[in-house]
GROMACS .gro file of C-alpha atoms in nm:
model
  236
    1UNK     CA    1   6.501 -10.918   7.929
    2UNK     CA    2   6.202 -11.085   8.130
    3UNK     CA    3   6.013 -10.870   8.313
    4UNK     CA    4   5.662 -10.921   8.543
    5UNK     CA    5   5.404 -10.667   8.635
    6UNK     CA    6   5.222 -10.654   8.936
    7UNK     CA    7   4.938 -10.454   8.952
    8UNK     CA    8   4.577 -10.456   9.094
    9UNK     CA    9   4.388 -10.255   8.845
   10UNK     CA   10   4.349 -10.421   8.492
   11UNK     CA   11   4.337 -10.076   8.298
   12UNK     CA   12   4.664  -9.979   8.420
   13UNK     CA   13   4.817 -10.347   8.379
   14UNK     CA   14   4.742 -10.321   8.018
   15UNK     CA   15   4.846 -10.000   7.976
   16UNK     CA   16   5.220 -10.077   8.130
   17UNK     CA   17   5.249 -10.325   7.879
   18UNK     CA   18   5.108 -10.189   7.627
   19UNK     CA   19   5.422  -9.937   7.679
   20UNK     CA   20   5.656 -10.210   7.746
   21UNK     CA   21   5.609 -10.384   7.442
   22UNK     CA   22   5.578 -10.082   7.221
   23UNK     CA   23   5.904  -9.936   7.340
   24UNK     CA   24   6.118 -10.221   7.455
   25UNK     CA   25   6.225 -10.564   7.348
   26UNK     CA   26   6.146 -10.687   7.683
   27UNK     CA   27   5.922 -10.956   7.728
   28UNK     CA   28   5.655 -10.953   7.986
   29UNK     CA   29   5.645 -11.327   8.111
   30UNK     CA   30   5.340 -11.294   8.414
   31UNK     CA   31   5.148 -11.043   8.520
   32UNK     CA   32   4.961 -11.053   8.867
   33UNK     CA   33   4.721 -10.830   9.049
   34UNK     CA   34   4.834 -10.961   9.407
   35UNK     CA   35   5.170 -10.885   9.597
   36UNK     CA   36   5.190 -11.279   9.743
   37UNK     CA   37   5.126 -11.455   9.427
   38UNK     CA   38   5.367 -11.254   9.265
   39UNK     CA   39   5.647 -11.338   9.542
   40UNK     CA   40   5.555 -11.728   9.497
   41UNK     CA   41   5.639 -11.681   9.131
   42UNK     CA   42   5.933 -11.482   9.176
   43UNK     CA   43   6.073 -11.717   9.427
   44UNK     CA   44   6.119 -12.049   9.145
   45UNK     CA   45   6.125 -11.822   8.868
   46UNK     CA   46   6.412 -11.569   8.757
   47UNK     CA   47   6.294 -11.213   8.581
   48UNK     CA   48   6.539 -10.944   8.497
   49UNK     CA   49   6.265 -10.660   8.580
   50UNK     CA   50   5.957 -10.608   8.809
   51UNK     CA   51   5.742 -10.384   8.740
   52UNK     CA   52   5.567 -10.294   9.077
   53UNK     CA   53   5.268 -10.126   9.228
   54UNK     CA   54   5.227 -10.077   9.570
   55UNK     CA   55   4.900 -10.034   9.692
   56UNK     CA   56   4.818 -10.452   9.635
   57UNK     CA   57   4.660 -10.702   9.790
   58UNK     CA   58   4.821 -10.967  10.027
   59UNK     CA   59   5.121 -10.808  10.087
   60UNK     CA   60   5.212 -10.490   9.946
   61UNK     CA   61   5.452 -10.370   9.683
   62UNK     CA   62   5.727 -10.248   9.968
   63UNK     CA   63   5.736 -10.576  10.122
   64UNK     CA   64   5.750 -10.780   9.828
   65UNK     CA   65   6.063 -10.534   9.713
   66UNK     CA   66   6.184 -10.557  10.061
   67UNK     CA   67   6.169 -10.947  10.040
   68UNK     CA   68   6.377 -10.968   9.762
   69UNK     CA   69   6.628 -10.692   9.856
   70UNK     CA   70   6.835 -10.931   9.978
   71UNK     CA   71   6.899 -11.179   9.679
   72UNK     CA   72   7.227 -11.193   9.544
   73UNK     CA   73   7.089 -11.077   9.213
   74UNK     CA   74   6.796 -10.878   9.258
   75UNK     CA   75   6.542 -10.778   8.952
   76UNK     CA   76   6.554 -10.455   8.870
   77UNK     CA   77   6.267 -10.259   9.049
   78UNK     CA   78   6.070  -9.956   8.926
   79UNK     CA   79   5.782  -9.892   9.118
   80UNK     CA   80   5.440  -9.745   8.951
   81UNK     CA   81   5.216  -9.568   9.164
   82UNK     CA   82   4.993  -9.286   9.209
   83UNK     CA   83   5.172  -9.169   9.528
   84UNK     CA   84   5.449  -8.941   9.572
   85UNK     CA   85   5.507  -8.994   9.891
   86UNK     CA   86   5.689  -9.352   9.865
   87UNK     CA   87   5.934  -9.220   9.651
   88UNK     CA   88   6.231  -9.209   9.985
   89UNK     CA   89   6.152  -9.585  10.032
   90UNK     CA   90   6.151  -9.695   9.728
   91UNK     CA   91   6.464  -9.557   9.670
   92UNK     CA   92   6.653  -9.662   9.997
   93UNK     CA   93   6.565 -10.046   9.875
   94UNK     CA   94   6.732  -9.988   9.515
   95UNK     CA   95   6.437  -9.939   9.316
   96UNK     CA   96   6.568  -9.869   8.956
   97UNK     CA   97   6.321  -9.552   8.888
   98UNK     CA   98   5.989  -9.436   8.988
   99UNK     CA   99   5.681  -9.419   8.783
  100UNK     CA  100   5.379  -9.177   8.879
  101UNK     CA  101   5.055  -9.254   8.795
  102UNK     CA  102   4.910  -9.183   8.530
  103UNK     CA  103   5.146  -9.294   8.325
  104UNK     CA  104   5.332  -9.043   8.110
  105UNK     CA  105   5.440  -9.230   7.785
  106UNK     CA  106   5.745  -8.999   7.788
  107UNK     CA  107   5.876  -9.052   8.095
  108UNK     CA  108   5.772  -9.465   8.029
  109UNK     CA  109   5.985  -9.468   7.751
  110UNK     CA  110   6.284  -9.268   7.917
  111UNK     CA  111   6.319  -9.536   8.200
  112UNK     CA  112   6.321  -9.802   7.962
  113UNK     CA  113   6.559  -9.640   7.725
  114UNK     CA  114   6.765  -9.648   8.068
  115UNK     CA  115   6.700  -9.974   8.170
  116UNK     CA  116   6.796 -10.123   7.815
  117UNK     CA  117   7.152  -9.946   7.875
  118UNK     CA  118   7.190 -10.048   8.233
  119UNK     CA  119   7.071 -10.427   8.142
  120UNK     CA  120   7.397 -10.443   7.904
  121UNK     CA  121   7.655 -10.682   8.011
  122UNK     CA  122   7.971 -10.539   8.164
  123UNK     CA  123   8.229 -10.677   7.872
  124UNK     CA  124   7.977 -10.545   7.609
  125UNK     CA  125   8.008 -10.223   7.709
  126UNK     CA  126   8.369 -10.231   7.779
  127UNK     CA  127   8.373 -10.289   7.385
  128UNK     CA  128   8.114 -10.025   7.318
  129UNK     CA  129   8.332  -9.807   7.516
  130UNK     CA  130   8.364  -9.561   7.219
  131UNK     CA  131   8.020  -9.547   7.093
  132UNK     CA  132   7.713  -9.416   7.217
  133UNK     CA  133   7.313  -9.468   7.138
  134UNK     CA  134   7.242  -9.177   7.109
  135UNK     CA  135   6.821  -9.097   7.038
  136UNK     CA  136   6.571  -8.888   6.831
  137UNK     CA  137   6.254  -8.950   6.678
  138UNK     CA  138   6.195  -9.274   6.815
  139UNK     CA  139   6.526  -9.441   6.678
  140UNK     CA  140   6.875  -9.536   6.804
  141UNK     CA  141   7.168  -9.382   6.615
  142UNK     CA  142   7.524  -9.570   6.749
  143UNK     CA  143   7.743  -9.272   6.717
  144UNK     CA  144   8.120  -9.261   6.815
  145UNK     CA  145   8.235  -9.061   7.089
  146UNK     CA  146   8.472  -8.871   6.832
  147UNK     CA  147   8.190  -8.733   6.653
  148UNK     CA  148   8.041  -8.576   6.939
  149UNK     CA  149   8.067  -8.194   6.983
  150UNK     CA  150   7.954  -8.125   7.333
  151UNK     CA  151   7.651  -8.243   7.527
  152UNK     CA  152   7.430  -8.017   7.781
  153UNK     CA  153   7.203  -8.135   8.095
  154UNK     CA  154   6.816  -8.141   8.010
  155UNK     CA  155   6.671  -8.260   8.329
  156UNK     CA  156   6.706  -8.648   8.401
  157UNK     CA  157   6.794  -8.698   7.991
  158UNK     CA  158   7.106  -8.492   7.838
  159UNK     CA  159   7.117  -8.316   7.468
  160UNK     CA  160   7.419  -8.486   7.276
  161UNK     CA  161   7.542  -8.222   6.968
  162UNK     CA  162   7.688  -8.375   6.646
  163UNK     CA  163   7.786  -8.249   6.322
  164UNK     CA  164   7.425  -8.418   6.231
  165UNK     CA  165   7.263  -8.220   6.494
  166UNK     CA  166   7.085  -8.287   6.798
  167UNK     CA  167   7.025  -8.577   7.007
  168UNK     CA  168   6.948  -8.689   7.351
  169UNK     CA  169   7.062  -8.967   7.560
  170UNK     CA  170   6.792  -9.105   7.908
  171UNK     CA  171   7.028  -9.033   8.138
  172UNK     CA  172   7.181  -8.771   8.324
  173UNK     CA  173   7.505  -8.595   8.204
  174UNK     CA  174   7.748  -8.713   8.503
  175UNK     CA  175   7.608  -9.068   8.399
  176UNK     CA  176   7.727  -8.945   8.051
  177UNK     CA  177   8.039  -8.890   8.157
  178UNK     CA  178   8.136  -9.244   8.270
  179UNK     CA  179   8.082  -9.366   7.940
  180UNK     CA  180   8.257  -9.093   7.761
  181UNK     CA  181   8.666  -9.119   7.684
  182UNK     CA  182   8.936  -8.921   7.852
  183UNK     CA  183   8.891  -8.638   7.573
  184UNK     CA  184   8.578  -8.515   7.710
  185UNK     CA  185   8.603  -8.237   7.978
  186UNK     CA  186   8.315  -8.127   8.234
  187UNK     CA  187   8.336  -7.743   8.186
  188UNK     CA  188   8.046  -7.659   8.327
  189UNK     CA  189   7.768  -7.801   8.548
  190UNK     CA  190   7.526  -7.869   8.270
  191UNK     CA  191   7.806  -7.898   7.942
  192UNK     CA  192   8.079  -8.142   7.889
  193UNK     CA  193   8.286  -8.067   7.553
  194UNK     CA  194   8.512  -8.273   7.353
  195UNK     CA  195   8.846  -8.108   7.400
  196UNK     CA  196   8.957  -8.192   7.015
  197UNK     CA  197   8.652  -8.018   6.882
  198UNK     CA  198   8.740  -7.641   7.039
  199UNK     CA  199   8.850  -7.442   6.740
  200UNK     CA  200   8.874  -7.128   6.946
  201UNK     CA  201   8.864  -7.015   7.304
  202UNK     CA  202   8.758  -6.670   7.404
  203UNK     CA  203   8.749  -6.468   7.735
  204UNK     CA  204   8.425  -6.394   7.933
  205UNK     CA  205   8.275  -6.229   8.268
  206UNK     CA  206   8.396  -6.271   8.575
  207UNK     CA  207   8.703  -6.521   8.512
  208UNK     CA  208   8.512  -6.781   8.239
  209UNK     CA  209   8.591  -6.873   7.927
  210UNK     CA  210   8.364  -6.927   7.613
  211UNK     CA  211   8.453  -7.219   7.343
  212UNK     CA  212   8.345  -7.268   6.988
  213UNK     CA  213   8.302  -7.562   6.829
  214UNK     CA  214   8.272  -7.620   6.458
  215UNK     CA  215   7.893  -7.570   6.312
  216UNK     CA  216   7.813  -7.490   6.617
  217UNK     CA  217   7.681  -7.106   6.647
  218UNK     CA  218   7.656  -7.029   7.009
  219UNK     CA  219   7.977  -7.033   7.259
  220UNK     CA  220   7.965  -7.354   7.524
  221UNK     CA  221   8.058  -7.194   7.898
  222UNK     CA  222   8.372  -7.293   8.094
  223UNK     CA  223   8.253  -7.173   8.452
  224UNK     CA  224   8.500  -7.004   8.688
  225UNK     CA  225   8.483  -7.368   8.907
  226UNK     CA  226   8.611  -7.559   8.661
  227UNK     CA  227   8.872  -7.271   8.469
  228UNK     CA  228   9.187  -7.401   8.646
  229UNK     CA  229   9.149  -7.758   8.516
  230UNK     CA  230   9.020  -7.663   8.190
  231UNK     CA  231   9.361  -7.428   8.114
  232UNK     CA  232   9.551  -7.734   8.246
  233UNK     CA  233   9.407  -7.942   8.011
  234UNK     CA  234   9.414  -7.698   7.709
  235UNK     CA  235   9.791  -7.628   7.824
  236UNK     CA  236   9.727  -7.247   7.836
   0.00000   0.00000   0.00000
Protein backbone atom coordinates (compact mmCIF):
# COMPACT_ATOMS: atom_id res chain seq x y z
CA UNK A 1 0.00 0.00 0.00
CA UNK A 2 1.02 3.78 -0.67
CA UNK A 3 0.21 5.96 1.81
CA UNK A 4 0.96 10.07 2.38
CA UNK A 5 1.09 12.02 5.56
CA UNK A 6 0.06 15.35 6.02
CA UNK A 7 1.09 17.04 8.89
CA UNK A 8 2.35 20.52 10.03
CA UNK A 9 4.63 19.70 12.85
CA UNK A 10 7.91 17.79 11.84
CA UNK A 11 8.21 15.87 15.29
CA UNK A 12 4.98 14.29 14.86
CA UNK A 13 5.52 13.65 10.94
CA UNK A 14 8.46 11.58 11.85
CA UNK A 15 7.05 9.97 14.47
CA UNK A 16 3.85 8.62 12.23
CA UNK A 17 6.27 7.13 10.10
CA UNK A 18 8.48 6.08 12.15
CA UNK A 19 5.30 3.81 13.28
CA UNK A 20 4.27 3.19 9.83
CA UNK A 21 7.27 1.71 8.72
CA UNK A 22 8.03 -0.20 11.86
CA UNK A 23 4.67 -1.89 11.89
CA UNK A 24 3.44 -2.01 8.36
CA UNK A 25 4.67 -2.85 4.91
CA UNK A 26 3.21 0.28 3.70
CA UNK A 27 5.18 2.64 1.98
CA UNK A 28 5.03 6.27 2.70
CA UNK A 29 5.44 7.93 -0.85
CA UNK A 30 5.12 12.09 0.23
CA UNK A 31 4.75 13.68 3.14
CA UNK A 32 3.51 17.41 3.36
CA UNK A 33 3.00 19.92 6.10
CA UNK A 34 0.20 21.90 4.09
CA UNK A 35 -3.50 20.78 3.36
CA UNK A 36 -3.36 22.41 -0.51
CA UNK A 37 -0.15 20.97 -1.56
CA UNK A 38 -1.18 17.80 -0.41
CA UNK A 39 -4.62 17.97 -2.50
CA UNK A 40 -2.44 19.03 -5.73
CA UNK A 41 -0.54 15.80 -5.21
CA UNK A 42 -3.36 13.71 -4.49
CA UNK A 43 -5.23 14.95 -7.44
CA UNK A 44 -2.44 13.29 -10.37
CA UNK A 45 -1.28 10.88 -8.00
CA UNK A 46 -3.13 7.65 -6.59
CA UNK A 47 -2.32 6.55 -2.67
CA UNK A 48 -4.16 3.76 -0.98
CA UNK A 49 -3.96 5.69 2.55
CA UNK A 50 -3.81 9.32 3.90
CA UNK A 51 -2.71 9.89 6.83
CA UNK A 52 -4.28 13.29 7.94
CA UNK A 53 -4.01 16.08 10.42
CA UNK A 54 -6.33 18.67 10.66
CA UNK A 55 -5.28 21.70 12.12
CA UNK A 56 -2.99 22.65 8.61
CA UNK A 57 -2.26 25.29 6.71
CA UNK A 58 -4.07 26.35 3.41
CA UNK A 59 -6.90 24.41 3.73
CA UNK A 60 -7.53 22.20 6.49
CA UNK A 61 -7.58 18.47 7.01
CA UNK A 62 -11.71 18.35 6.83
CA UNK A 63 -11.78 19.99 3.59
CA UNK A 64 -9.12 18.21 1.97
CA UNK A 65 -11.08 14.79 3.23
CA UNK A 66 -14.22 16.44 2.20
CA UNK A 67 -12.69 17.14 -1.33
CA UNK A 68 -11.98 13.80 -1.98
CA UNK A 69 -15.12 12.21 -0.44
CA UNK A 70 -16.50 12.09 -3.54
CA UNK A 71 -13.97 10.03 -5.75
CA UNK A 72 -15.04 6.85 -6.93
CA UNK A 73 -12.22 5.26 -5.00
CA UNK A 74 -11.35 7.21 -2.13
CA UNK A 75 -7.93 6.62 0.05
CA UNK A 76 -8.48 5.35 3.08
CA UNK A 77 -8.60 8.21 5.75
CA UNK A 78 -7.49 8.13 9.39
CA UNK A 79 -7.25 11.33 10.83
CA UNK A 80 -4.40 12.23 13.61
CA UNK A 81 -5.08 14.94 15.84
CA UNK A 82 -4.93 16.25 19.21
CA UNK A 83 -8.69 17.04 19.30
CA UNK A 84 -11.49 15.01 20.35
CA UNK A 85 -13.92 16.95 19.31
CA UNK A 86 -13.70 16.19 15.36
CA UNK A 87 -14.17 12.76 15.92
CA UNK A 88 -18.43 13.04 14.58
CA UNK A 89 -17.02 14.62 11.34
CA UNK A 90 -14.52 12.70 10.66
CA UNK A 91 -16.52 9.89 10.85
CA UNK A 92 -19.67 11.07 8.84
CA UNK A 93 -16.99 11.56 5.74
CA UNK A 94 -15.70 7.77 6.06
CA UNK A 95 -12.60 8.31 7.80
CA UNK A 96 -11.12 4.75 8.36
CA UNK A 97 -10.13 5.37 12.26
CA UNK A 98 -9.13 8.14 14.44
CA UNK A 99 -5.81 8.79 15.94
CA UNK A 100 -5.39 11.08 19.18
CA UNK A 101 -2.50 12.86 19.73
CA UNK A 102 0.04 11.86 21.20
CA UNK A 103 0.37 9.02 19.54
CA UNK A 104 -0.11 5.75 21.41
CA UNK A 105 2.11 3.09 19.64
CA UNK A 106 -0.58 0.58 20.66
CA UNK A 107 -3.39 1.93 19.36
CA UNK A 108 -0.91 2.96 15.99
CA UNK A 109 -0.28 -0.45 15.49
CA UNK A 110 -3.99 -1.72 16.07
CA UNK A 111 -5.33 0.53 13.16
CA UNK A 112 -2.78 -0.64 10.95
CA UNK A 113 -3.14 -4.25 11.84
CA UNK A 114 -6.82 -3.25 10.64
CA UNK A 115 -6.06 -1.47 7.75
CA UNK A 116 -3.67 -4.33 6.40
CA UNK A 117 -6.91 -6.69 6.68
CA UNK A 118 -9.33 -4.26 5.21
CA UNK A 119 -6.70 -3.36 2.24
CA UNK A 120 -7.01 -7.23 1.16
CA UNK A 121 -8.60 -7.81 -2.10
CA UNK A 122 -12.14 -9.17 -2.11
CA UNK A 123 -11.25 -12.74 -4.00
CA UNK A 124 -8.24 -13.10 -1.58
CA UNK A 125 -10.21 -13.22 1.17
CA UNK A 126 -12.95 -15.19 -0.29
CA UNK A 127 -10.00 -17.87 -0.42
CA UNK A 128 -8.77 -17.07 3.04
CA UNK A 129 -12.25 -17.59 4.05
CA UNK A 130 -11.17 -20.35 6.53
CA UNK A 131 -8.17 -18.90 8.05
CA UNK A 132 -7.55 -16.17 10.25
CA UNK A 133 -4.30 -13.87 11.31
CA UNK A 134 -4.61 -14.14 14.30
CA UNK A 135 -1.73 -11.90 16.64
CA UNK A 136 0.61 -12.02 19.71
CA UNK A 137 3.88 -10.80 20.46
CA UNK A 138 4.36 -8.82 17.53
CA UNK A 139 3.79 -11.74 14.92
CA UNK A 140 1.03 -13.07 12.64
CA UNK A 141 0.01 -16.71 13.20
CA UNK A 142 -2.55 -17.86 10.01
CA UNK A 143 -4.69 -20.15 12.01
CA UNK A 144 -7.78 -22.08 10.63
CA UNK A 145 -11.09 -21.33 11.76
CA UNK A 146 -11.39 -25.12 12.94
CA UNK A 147 -8.82 -24.69 15.43
CA UNK A 148 -10.42 -21.96 17.12
CA UNK A 149 -12.15 -22.55 20.51
CA UNK A 150 -14.14 -19.46 21.18
CA UNK A 151 -13.21 -15.79 20.99
CA UNK A 152 -14.36 -12.92 23.61
CA UNK A 153 -14.76 -8.93 23.01
CA UNK A 154 -11.70 -6.85 24.46
CA UNK A 155 -12.65 -3.39 23.54
CA UNK A 156 -12.10 -2.40 19.74
CA UNK A 157 -9.59 -5.78 19.40
CA UNK A 158 -11.16 -9.40 20.34
CA UNK A 159 -9.20 -12.40 22.33
CA UNK A 160 -9.18 -15.49 19.86
CA UNK A 161 -8.65 -19.00 22.18
CA UNK A 162 -6.79 -21.97 20.58
CA UNK A 163 -5.55 -25.15 21.74
CA UNK A 164 -2.08 -22.99 21.59
CA UNK A 165 -3.57 -20.41 23.73
CA UNK A 166 -4.37 -16.92 23.43
CA UNK A 167 -4.51 -14.50 20.74
CA UNK A 168 -6.08 -11.35 19.61
CA UNK A 169 -7.36 -10.14 16.40
CA UNK A 170 -7.66 -5.58 15.73
CA UNK A 171 -10.99 -5.72 15.29
CA UNK A 172 -14.13 -5.97 16.96
CA UNK A 173 -15.91 -9.37 17.54
CA UNK A 174 -19.15 -8.72 15.24
CA UNK A 175 -16.36 -7.82 12.57
CA UNK A 176 -15.07 -11.31 13.65
CA UNK A 177 -17.95 -12.82 12.91
CA UNK A 178 -18.19 -12.01 9.16
CA UNK A 179 -15.12 -13.73 8.58
CA UNK A 180 -15.86 -16.71 10.67
CA UNK A 181 -17.80 -20.01 9.01
CA UNK A 182 -21.34 -21.06 9.68
CA UNK A 183 -20.02 -23.24 12.77
CA UNK A 184 -19.42 -20.36 14.90
CA UNK A 185 -22.39 -19.18 17.08
CA UNK A 186 -22.74 -15.61 18.88
CA UNK A 187 -23.80 -16.82 22.41
CA UNK A 188 -23.26 -14.00 24.09
CA UNK A 189 -22.60 -10.27 23.55
CA UNK A 190 -18.90 -10.42 24.10
CA UNK A 191 -18.25 -14.59 23.16
CA UNK A 192 -18.78 -16.38 19.98
CA UNK A 193 -17.96 -20.30 20.27
CA UNK A 194 -17.30 -22.87 17.76
CA UNK A 195 -20.27 -25.15 18.01
CA UNK A 196 -17.97 -28.45 17.25
CA UNK A 197 -15.70 -27.62 20.11
CA UNK A 198 -18.59 -27.84 23.11
CA UNK A 199 -17.83 -31.07 24.88
CA UNK A 200 -20.47 -30.38 27.47
CA UNK A 201 -23.30 -28.01 28.17
CA UNK A 202 -24.48 -27.24 31.63
CA UNK A 203 -27.43 -25.23 33.18
CA UNK A 204 -27.03 -21.76 34.83
CA UNK A 205 -28.99 -18.69 36.54
CA UNK A 206 -31.78 -17.29 35.39
CA UNK A 207 -32.44 -19.37 32.02
CA UNK A 208 -28.45 -19.48 30.61
CA UNK A 209 -26.45 -22.04 29.80
CA UNK A 210 -22.64 -22.58 30.47
CA UNK A 211 -20.32 -24.53 27.73
CA UNK A 212 -16.98 -26.18 28.06
CA UNK A 213 -14.62 -26.44 25.67
CA UNK A 214 -11.63 -28.74 25.64
CA UNK A 215 -8.38 -27.24 27.64
CA UNK A 216 -10.30 -24.70 28.34
CA UNK A 217 -10.94 -24.32 32.34
CA UNK A 218 -13.59 -21.75 32.75
CA UNK A 219 -17.36 -22.19 31.28
CA UNK A 220 -18.09 -19.65 28.07
CA UNK A 221 -21.84 -17.97 28.81
CA UNK A 222 -24.86 -18.56 26.53
CA UNK A 223 -27.04 -15.46 27.69
CA UNK A 224 -30.81 -15.82 28.10
CA UNK A 225 -31.05 -13.49 24.56
CA UNK A 226 -29.49 -15.73 22.60
CA UNK A 227 -30.72 -19.41 24.51
CA UNK A 228 -33.52 -20.10 21.97
CA UNK A 229 -31.19 -20.07 18.95
CA UNK A 230 -28.39 -21.65 20.65
CA UNK A 231 -30.77 -24.97 21.66
CA UNK A 232 -31.89 -24.77 18.00
CA UNK A 233 -28.64 -25.04 16.85
CA UNK A 234 -27.37 -27.66 19.40
CA UNK A 235 -30.77 -29.58 18.55
CA UNK A 236 -31.71 -29.78 22.30
Amino acid sequence: MRAVIVEDEYLAQEELRYLIEKHSAITITESFDDGLAALKYLQTHKVDVLFLDINIPSIDGMLLARSLHADARPPFVIFTTAYKEHAADAFELEAFDYLLKPLNETRVKGVLDKLAIAATPADTLTEQRHTLHLMRDNRIRITDTADILYAAANEKTTLVYTPDGEFYVPYTISELMTQLPANFFRCHRSYCVNLDKITEIAPGLNSTYHVFLPGIPHPVLVSRSNLKAFRERMQL
